[in-house]
Coordinates of C-alpha atoms and ligand atoms in Angstrom, one line a residue:
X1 CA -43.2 -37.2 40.4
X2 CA -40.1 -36.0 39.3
X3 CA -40.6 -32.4 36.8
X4 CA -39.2 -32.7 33.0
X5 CA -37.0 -30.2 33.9
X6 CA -35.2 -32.3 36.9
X7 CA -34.3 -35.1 34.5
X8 CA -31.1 -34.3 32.6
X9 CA -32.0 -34.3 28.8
X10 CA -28.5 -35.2 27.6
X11 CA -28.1 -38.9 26.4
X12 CA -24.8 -40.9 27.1
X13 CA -23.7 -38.7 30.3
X14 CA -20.5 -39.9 30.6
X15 CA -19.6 -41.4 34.3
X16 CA -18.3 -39.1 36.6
X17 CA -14.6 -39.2 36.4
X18 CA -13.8 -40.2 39.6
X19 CA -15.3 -43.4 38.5
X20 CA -13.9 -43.7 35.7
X21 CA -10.2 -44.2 36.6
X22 CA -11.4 -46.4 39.5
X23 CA -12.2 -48.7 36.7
X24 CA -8.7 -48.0 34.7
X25 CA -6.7 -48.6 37.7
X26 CA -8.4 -51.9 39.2
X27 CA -7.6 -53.7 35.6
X28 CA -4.3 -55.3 35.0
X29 CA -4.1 -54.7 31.4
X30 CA -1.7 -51.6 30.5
X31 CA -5.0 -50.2 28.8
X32 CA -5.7 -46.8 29.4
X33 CA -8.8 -44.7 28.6
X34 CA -8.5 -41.4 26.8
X35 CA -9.6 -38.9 29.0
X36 CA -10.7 -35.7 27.3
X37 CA -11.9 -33.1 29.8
X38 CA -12.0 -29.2 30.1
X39 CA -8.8 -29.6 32.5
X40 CA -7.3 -33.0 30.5
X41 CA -6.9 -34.4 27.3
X42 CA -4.5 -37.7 26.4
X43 CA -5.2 -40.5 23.9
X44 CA -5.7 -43.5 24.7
X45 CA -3.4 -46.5 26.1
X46 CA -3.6 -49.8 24.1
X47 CA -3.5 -53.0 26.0
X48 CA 0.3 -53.3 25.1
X49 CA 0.9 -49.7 26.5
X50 CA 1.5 -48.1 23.0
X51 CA -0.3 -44.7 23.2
X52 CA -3.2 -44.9 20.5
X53 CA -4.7 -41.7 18.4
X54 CA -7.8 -39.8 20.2
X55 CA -10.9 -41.5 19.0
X56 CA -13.5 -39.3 18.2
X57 CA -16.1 -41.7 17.5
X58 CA -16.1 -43.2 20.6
X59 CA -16.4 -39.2 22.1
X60 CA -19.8 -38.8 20.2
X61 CA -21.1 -42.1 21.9
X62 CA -19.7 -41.6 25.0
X63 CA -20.5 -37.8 25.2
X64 CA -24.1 -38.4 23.3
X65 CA -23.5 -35.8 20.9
X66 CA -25.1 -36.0 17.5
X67 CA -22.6 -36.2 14.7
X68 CA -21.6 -33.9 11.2
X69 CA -23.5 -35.8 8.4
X70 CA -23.4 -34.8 4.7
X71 CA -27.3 -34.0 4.9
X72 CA -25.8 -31.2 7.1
X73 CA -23.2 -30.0 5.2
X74 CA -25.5 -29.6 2.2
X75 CA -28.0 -27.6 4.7
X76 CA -24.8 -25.5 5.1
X77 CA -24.5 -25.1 1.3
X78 CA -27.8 -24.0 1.1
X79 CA -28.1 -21.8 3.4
X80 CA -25.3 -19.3 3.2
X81 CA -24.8 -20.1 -0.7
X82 CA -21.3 -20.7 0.2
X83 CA -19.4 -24.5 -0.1
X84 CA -18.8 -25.8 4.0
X85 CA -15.5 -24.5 5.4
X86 CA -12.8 -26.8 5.2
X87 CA -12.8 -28.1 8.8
X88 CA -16.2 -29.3 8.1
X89 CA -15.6 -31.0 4.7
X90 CA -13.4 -32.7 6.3
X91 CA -14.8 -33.8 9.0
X92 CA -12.4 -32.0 11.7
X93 CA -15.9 -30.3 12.8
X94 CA -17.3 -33.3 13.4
X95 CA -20.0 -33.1 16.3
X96 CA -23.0 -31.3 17.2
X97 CA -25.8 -30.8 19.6
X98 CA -29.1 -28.8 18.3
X99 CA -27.6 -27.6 15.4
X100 CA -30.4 -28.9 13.4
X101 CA -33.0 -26.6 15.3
X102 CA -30.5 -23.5 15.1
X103 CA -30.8 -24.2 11.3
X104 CA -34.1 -24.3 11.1
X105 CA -34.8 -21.2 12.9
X106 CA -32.4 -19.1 10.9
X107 CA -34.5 -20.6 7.8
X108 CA -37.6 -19.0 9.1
X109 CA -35.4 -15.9 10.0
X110 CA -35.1 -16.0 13.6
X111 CA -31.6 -15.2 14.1
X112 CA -29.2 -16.6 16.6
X113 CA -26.2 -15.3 17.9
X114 CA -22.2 -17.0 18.2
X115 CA -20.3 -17.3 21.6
X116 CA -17.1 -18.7 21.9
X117 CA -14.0 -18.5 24.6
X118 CA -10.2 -19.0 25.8
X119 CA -9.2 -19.3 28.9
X120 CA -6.2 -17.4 29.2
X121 CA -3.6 -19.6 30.6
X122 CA -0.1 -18.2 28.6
X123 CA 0.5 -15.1 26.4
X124 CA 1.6 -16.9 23.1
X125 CA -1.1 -18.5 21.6
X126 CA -0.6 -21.8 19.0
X127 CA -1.9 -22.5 15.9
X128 CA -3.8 -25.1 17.8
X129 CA -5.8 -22.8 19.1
X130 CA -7.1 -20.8 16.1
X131 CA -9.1 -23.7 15.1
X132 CA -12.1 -22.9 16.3
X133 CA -11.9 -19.0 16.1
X134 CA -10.8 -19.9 12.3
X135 CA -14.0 -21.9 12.5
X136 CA -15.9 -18.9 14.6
X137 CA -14.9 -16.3 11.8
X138 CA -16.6 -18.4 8.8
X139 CA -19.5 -18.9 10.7
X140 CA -19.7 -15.2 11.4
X141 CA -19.2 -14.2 7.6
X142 CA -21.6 -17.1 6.7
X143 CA -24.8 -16.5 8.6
X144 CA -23.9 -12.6 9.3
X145 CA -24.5 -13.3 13.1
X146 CA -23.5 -11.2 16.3
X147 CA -20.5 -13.2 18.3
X148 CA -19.6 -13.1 21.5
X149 CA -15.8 -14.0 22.7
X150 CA -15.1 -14.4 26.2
X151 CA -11.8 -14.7 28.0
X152 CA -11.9 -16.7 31.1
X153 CA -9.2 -15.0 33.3
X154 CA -10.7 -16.0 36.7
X155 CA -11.1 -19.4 35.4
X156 CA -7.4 -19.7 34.5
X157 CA -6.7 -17.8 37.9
X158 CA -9.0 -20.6 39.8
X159 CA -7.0 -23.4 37.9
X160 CA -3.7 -23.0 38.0
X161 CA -2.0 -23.0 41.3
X162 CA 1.3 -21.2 40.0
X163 CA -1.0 -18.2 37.9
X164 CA -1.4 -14.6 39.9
X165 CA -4.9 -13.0 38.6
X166 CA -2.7 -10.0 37.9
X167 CA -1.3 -12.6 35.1
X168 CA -4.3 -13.8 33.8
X169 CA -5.6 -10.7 33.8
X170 CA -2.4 -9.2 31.7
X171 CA -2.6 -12.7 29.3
X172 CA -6.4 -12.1 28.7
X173 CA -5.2 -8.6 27.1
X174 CA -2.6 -10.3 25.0
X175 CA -4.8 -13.0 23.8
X176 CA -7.5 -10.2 22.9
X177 CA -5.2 -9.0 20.5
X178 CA -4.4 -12.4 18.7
X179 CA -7.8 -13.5 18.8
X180 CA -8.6 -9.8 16.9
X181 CA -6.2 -10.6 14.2
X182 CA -8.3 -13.7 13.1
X183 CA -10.0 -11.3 11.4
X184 CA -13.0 -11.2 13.6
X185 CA -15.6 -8.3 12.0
X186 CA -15.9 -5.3 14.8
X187 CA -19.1 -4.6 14.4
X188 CA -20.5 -7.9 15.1
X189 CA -18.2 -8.4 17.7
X190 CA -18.0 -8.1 21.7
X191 CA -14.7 -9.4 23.6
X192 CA -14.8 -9.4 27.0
X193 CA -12.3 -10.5 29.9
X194 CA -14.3 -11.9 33.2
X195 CA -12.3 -10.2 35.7
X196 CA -13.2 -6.9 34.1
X197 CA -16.8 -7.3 33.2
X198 CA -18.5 -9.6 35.5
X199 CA -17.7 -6.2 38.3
X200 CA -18.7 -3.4 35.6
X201 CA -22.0 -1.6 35.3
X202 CA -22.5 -3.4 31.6
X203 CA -22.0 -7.0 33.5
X204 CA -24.7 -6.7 35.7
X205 CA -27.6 -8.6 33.8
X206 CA -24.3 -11.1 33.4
X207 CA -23.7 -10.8 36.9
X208 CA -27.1 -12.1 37.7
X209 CA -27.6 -14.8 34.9
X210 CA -24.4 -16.2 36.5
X211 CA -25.9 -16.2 40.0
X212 CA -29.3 -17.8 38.4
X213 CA -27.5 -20.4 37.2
X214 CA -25.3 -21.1 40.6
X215 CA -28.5 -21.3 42.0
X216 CA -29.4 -24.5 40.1
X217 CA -26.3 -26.3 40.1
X218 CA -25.7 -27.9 42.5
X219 CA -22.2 -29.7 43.9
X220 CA -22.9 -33.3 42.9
X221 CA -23.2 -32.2 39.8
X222 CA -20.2 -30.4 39.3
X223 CA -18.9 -33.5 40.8
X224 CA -20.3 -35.6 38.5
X225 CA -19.7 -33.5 35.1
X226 CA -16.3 -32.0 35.9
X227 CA -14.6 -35.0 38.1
X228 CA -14.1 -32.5 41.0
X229 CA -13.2 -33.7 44.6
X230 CA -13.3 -31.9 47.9
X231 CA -9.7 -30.5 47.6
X232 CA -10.9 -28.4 44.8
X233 CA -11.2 -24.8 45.6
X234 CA -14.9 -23.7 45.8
X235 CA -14.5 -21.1 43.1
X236 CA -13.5 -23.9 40.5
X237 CA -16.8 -25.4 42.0
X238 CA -18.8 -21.9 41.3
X239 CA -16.8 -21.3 37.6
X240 CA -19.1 -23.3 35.5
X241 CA -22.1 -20.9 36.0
X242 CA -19.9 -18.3 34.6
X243 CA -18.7 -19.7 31.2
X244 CA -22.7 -21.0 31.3
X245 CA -24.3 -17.9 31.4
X246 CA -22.6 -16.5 28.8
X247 CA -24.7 -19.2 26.6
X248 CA -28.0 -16.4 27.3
X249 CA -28.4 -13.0 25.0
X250 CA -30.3 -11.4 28.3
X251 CA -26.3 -11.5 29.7
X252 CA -25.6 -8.7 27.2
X253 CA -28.7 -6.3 27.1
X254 CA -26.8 -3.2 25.4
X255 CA -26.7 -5.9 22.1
X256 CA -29.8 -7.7 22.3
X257 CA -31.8 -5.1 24.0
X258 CA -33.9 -5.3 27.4
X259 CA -37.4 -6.4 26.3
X260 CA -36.8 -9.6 28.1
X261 CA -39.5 -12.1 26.1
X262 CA -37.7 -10.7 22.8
X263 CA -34.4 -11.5 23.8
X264 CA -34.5 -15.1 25.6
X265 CA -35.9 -16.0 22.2
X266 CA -32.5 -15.6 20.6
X267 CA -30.4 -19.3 20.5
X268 CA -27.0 -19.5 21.1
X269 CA -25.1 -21.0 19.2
X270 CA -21.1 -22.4 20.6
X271 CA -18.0 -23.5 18.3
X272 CA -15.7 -25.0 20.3
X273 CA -13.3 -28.0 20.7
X274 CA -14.7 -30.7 22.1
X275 CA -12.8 -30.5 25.2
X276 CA -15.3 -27.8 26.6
X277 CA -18.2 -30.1 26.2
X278 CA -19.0 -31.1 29.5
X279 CA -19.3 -27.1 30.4
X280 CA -21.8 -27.0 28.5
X281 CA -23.8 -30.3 28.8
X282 CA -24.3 -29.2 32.3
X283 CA -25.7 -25.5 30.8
X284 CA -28.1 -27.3 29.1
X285 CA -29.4 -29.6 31.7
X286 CA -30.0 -26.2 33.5
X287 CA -30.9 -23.6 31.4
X288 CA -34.4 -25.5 31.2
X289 CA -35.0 -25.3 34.8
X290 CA -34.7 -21.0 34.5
X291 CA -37.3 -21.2 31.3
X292 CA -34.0 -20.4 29.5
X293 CA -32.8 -22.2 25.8
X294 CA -30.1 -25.3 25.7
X295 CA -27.1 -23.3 23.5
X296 CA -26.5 -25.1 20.6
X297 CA -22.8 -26.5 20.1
X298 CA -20.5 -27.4 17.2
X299 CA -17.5 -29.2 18.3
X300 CA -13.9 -29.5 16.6
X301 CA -11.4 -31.5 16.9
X302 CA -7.6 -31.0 18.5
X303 CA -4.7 -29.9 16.4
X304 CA -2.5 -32.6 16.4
X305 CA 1.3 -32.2 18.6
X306 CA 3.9 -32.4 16.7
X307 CA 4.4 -35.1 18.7
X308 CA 1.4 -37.2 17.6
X309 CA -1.8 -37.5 17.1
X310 CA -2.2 -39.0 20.5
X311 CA -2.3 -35.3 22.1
X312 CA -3.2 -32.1 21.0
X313 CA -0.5 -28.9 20.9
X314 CA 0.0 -27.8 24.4
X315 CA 1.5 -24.5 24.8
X316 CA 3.3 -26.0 28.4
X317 CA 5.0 -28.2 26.4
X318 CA 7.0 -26.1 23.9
X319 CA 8.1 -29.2 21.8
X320 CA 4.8 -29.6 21.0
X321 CA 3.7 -26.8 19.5
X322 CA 3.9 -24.0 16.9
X323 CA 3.5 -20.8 18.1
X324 CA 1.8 -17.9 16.0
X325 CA 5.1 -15.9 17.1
X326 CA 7.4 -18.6 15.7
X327 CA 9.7 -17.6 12.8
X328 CA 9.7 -19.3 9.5
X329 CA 12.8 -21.3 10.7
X330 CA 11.3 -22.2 13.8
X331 CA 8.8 -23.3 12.2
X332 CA 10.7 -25.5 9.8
X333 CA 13.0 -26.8 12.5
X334 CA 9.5 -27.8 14.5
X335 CA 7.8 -29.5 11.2
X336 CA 11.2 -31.1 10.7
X337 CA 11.3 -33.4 14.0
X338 CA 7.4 -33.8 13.7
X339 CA 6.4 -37.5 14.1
X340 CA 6.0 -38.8 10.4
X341 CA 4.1 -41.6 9.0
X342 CA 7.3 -42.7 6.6
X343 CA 8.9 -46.1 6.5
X344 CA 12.2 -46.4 8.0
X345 CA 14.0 -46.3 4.7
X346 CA 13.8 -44.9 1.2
X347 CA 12.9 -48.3 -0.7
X348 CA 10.8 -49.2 2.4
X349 CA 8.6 -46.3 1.6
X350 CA 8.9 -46.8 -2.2
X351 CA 7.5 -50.6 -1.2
X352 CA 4.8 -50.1 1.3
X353 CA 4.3 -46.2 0.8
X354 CA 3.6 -43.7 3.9
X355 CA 1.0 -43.8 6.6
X356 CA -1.0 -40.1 6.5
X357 CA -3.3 -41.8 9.3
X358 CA -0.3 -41.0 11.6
X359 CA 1.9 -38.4 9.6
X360 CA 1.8 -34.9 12.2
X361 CA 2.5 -32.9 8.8
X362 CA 0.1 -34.6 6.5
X363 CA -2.5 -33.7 9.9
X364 CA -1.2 -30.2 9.6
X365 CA -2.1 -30.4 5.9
X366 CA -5.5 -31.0 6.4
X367 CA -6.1 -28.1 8.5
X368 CA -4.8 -25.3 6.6
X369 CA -4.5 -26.5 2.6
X370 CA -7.8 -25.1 1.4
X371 CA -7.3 -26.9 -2.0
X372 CA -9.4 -30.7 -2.0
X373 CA -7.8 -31.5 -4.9
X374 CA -3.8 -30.8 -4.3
X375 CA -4.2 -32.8 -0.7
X376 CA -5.4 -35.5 -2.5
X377 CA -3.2 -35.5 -5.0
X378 CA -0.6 -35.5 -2.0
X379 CA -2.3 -37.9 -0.6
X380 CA -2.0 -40.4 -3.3
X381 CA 1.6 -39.6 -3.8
X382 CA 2.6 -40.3 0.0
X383 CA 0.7 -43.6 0.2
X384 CA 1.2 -45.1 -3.1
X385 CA 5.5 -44.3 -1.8
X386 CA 5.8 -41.6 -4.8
X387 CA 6.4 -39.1 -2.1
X388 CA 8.7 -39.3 0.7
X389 CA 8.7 -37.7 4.0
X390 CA 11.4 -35.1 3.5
X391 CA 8.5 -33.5 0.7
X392 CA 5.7 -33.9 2.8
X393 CA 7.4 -32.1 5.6
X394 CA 8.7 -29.8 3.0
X395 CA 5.2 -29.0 1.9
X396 CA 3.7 -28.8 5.6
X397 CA 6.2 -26.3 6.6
X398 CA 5.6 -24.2 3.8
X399 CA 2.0 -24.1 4.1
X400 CA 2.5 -23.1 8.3
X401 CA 4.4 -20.7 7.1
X402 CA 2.1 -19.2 4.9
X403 CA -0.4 -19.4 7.7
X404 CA 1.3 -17.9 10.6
X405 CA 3.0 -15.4 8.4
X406 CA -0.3 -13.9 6.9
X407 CA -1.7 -14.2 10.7
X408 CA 1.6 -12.2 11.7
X409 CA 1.1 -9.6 8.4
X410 CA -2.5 -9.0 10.5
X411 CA -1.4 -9.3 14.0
X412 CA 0.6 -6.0 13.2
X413 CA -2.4 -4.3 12.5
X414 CA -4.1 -5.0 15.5
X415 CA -3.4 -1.8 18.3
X416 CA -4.4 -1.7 22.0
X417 CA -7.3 1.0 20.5
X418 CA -8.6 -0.8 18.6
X419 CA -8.7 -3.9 21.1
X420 CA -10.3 -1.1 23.2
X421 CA -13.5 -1.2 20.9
X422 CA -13.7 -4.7 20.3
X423 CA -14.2 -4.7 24.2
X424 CA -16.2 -1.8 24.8
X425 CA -19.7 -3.0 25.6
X426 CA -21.7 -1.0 22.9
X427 CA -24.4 -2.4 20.2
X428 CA -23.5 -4.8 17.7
X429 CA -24.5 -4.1 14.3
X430 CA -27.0 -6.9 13.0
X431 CA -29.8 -7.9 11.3
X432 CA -32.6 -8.2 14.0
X433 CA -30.9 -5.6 16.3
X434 CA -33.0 -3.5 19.0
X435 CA -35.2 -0.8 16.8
X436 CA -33.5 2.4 17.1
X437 CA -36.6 3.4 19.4
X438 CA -35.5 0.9 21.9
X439 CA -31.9 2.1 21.4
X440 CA -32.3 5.7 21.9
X441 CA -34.2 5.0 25.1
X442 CA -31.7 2.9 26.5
X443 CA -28.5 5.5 25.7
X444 CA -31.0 8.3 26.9
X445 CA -31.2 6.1 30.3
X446 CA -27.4 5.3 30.7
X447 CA -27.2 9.3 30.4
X448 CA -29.4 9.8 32.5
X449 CA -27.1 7.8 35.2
X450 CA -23.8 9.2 33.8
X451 CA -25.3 12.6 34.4
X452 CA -26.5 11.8 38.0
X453 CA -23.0 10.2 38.7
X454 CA -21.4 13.2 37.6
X455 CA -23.6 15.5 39.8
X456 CA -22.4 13.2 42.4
X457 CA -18.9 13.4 42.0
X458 CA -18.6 16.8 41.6
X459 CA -20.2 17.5 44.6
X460 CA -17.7 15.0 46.4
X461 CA -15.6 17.3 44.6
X462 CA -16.1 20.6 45.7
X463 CA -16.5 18.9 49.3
X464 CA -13.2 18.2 49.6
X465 CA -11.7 21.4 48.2
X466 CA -14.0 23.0 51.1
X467 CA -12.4 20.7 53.4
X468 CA -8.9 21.5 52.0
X469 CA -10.0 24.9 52.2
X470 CA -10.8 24.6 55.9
X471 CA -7.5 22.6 57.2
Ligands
LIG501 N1 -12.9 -22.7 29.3 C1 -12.4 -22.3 28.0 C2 -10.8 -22.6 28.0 O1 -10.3 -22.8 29.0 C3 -12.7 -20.9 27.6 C4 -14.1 -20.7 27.2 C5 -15.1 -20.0 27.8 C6 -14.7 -21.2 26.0 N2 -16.3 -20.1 27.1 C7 -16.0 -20.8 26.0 C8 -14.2 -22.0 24.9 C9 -16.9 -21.1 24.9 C10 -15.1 -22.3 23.8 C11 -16.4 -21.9 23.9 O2 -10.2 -22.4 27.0

């Protein structure tokens, strides 16, 4: 009989991939499925080969996920006292697994802690991808939660064939300091770059979490989950424990502590876009199998390209993007040539008014007006043909502006020292934090080893001076 634990838990596994475009390519229809993937993400192709809007409806079903209800966004209300961010108002957090339980344990008090990522693949980061650290930040403020941030270097390294580590090494740095100037609080937070900590002291319990979970996975399912083949190096096969076991507090024992039944009670819970799903679908059908809690996940959507709503911003694709080192004319070049949802001419769009379903800077809108009432006074205005295009890219562009320039205004602030705390493994300071008992003993036993070390050293020291001596 097969055990509970051998049976993956997660409805709606998608097929692998593999099979997947086997299907696509054996039909003679131009249709084309979207394919949203860690590595991949492009809309769909209708069946007269018009690209067609990423559908996240059809994600939920296909990737099983549960989805954003209003009965959760009132449980958000309640339980920080503070109205939903504005992603999830408006539905551009839109998908969740576990949250509910993550909810209800925080109700009873039992804490949980946040983990999020980037993989460092470039050094200029988009305004695509602060959504879900914009996202990460409320949630921190909100429940008052410890957050973990990690910056997959070796996976980027694994990935790209044109990428030196040294590179993704040097971009993880320059992300670190962006991804500080969200406004990220440092004494609830840890950033860490793999390359660096996975081999350090601190990442040891991490070290072995990782090998725990390489242990359980095995290639088929990487395979299956992740569309591999065997031309794919073996350390993209071996990455997915990595990013996994970042999903369990006993990877980070100098925050959660070291009393082991204590700290694999603490859920994880994961913001991020719902490209990074499949990572973590095959975490949870694992974690089970090493007594070890399914993280919970909360998924976002893609920024738009300026291109359409077809793809998300790419930062390999310049044209597509806006940078959070772009000027204010850069940016109001970019929002200029942005696709937009007007009619081809001014009394066309007085007659049949504009299409915000499709207009890039109505999108844009969305993300970053905080006001509900002024968007839907805008709109009104666009659809009913009161406001043309020129305005609503007018309006767009100032609001990016806004954005990127009070990102820019905090970006300033942000020095290589203080990036130096932010990933320094030290304790977080949090509600249900290890007593100061447990933490004295556990600084009293790093000294301890410091101390040894140094005894060490210095009599490698004084060898070599006698060997100096000597020659
Ligand atoms: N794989 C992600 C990327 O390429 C980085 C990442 C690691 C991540 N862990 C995460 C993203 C957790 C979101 C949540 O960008």
């Amino acid at each position: 009989m097969a055990s509970i634990s051998e049976v993956p838990d997660e409805p709606g596994q998608p097929p692998a991939l593999s099979a997947l475009s086997l299907a696509q390519t054996s039909q003679d229809s131009k249709a084309k499925e979207q394919i949203i993937t860690p590595f991949d993400v492009s809309g769909g192709v209708d069946e007269h080969g018009k690209a067609v809007a990423i559908d996240y409806d059809k994600l939920i079903d296909r990737f099983g996920s549960q989805r954003i209800d209003k009965a959760i966004l009132e449980r958000f209300e309640k339980l920080t006292g503070k109205p939903p961010h504005r992603l999830l108002r408006r539905g551009m957090v839109f998908s969740h697994r576990d949250l509910n339980l993550i909810l209800d344990k925080y109700e009873k008090g039992v804490p949980f802690f946040l983990y999020t990522g980037r993989g460092p693949s470039s050094d200029s980061m988009h305004v695509g991808h602060t959504i879900p650290f914009e996202f990460t930040k409320y949630l921190q403020d909100a429940f008052d939660v410890p957050l973990v941030i990690m910056l997959t270097d070796d996976e980027k390294f694994l990935h790209s064939p044109k990428l030196s580590l040294k590179e993704c090494r040097r971009f993880a740095l320059e992300n670190a300091l962006d991804i500080i100037a969200i406004g990220f609080d440092p004494k609830k937070t840890f950033i860490f770059a793999d390359t660096e900590f996975i081999y350090s002291d601190d990442g040891a319990a991490f070290g072995f979490n990782i090998l725990e979970m390489s242990k359980k996975t095995t290639n088929n399912q990487i395979k299956g989950t992740f569309g591999f083949n065997d031309t794919n190096n073996i350390g993209e096969f071996a990455f997915p424990a990595t990013q996994s076991a970042t999903s369990f507090a006993s990877s980070f024992p100098f925050i959660f502590g070291h009393n082991l039944k204590a700290v694999n009670k603490i859920p994880c819970l994961i913001p991020c876009a719902i490209d990074q799903d499949p990572y973590f679908r095959q975490c949870r059908d694992n974690a089970p199998r090493l007594g070890l809690m399914k993280p919970a996940l909360i998924h976002t959507v893609f920024l738009p390209s300026l291109r359409g709503s077809e793809s998300k911003m790419s930062a390999s694709d310049t044209d597509s993007s806006i940078f959070l080192s772009d000027t204010d004319n850069q940016i109001k070049k970019k929002v200029g040539k942005a696709f937009s949802g007007g009619q081809d001419t001014r009394e066309e769009h007085e007659r049949l008014g504009g299409r915000t379903a499709v207009d890039v800077p109505f999108q844009y809108l969305t993300f970053f007006l905080e006001d509900d009432e002024q968007l839907e006074h805008i709109r009104q205005q666009y659809e009913s043909g009161k406001m043309q295009s020129g305005e609503m890219k007018a309006t767009a562009t100032k609001e990016l502006q806004a954005y990127v320039w009070a990102f820019r205004e905090r970006r300033k602030a942000v020095t290589p020292e203080i990036r130096e705390e932010f990933m320094r493994p030290r304790q977080l300071i949090f509600k249900s934090m290890p007593s100061e008992k447990e933490q004295r003993a556990a600084l009293e036993e790093e000294r301890r080893v410091l101390q040894k070390r140094l005894v060490l050293v210095e009599g490698s020291l004084q060898r070599l001076q006698a060997t100096g001596q000597a020659s």
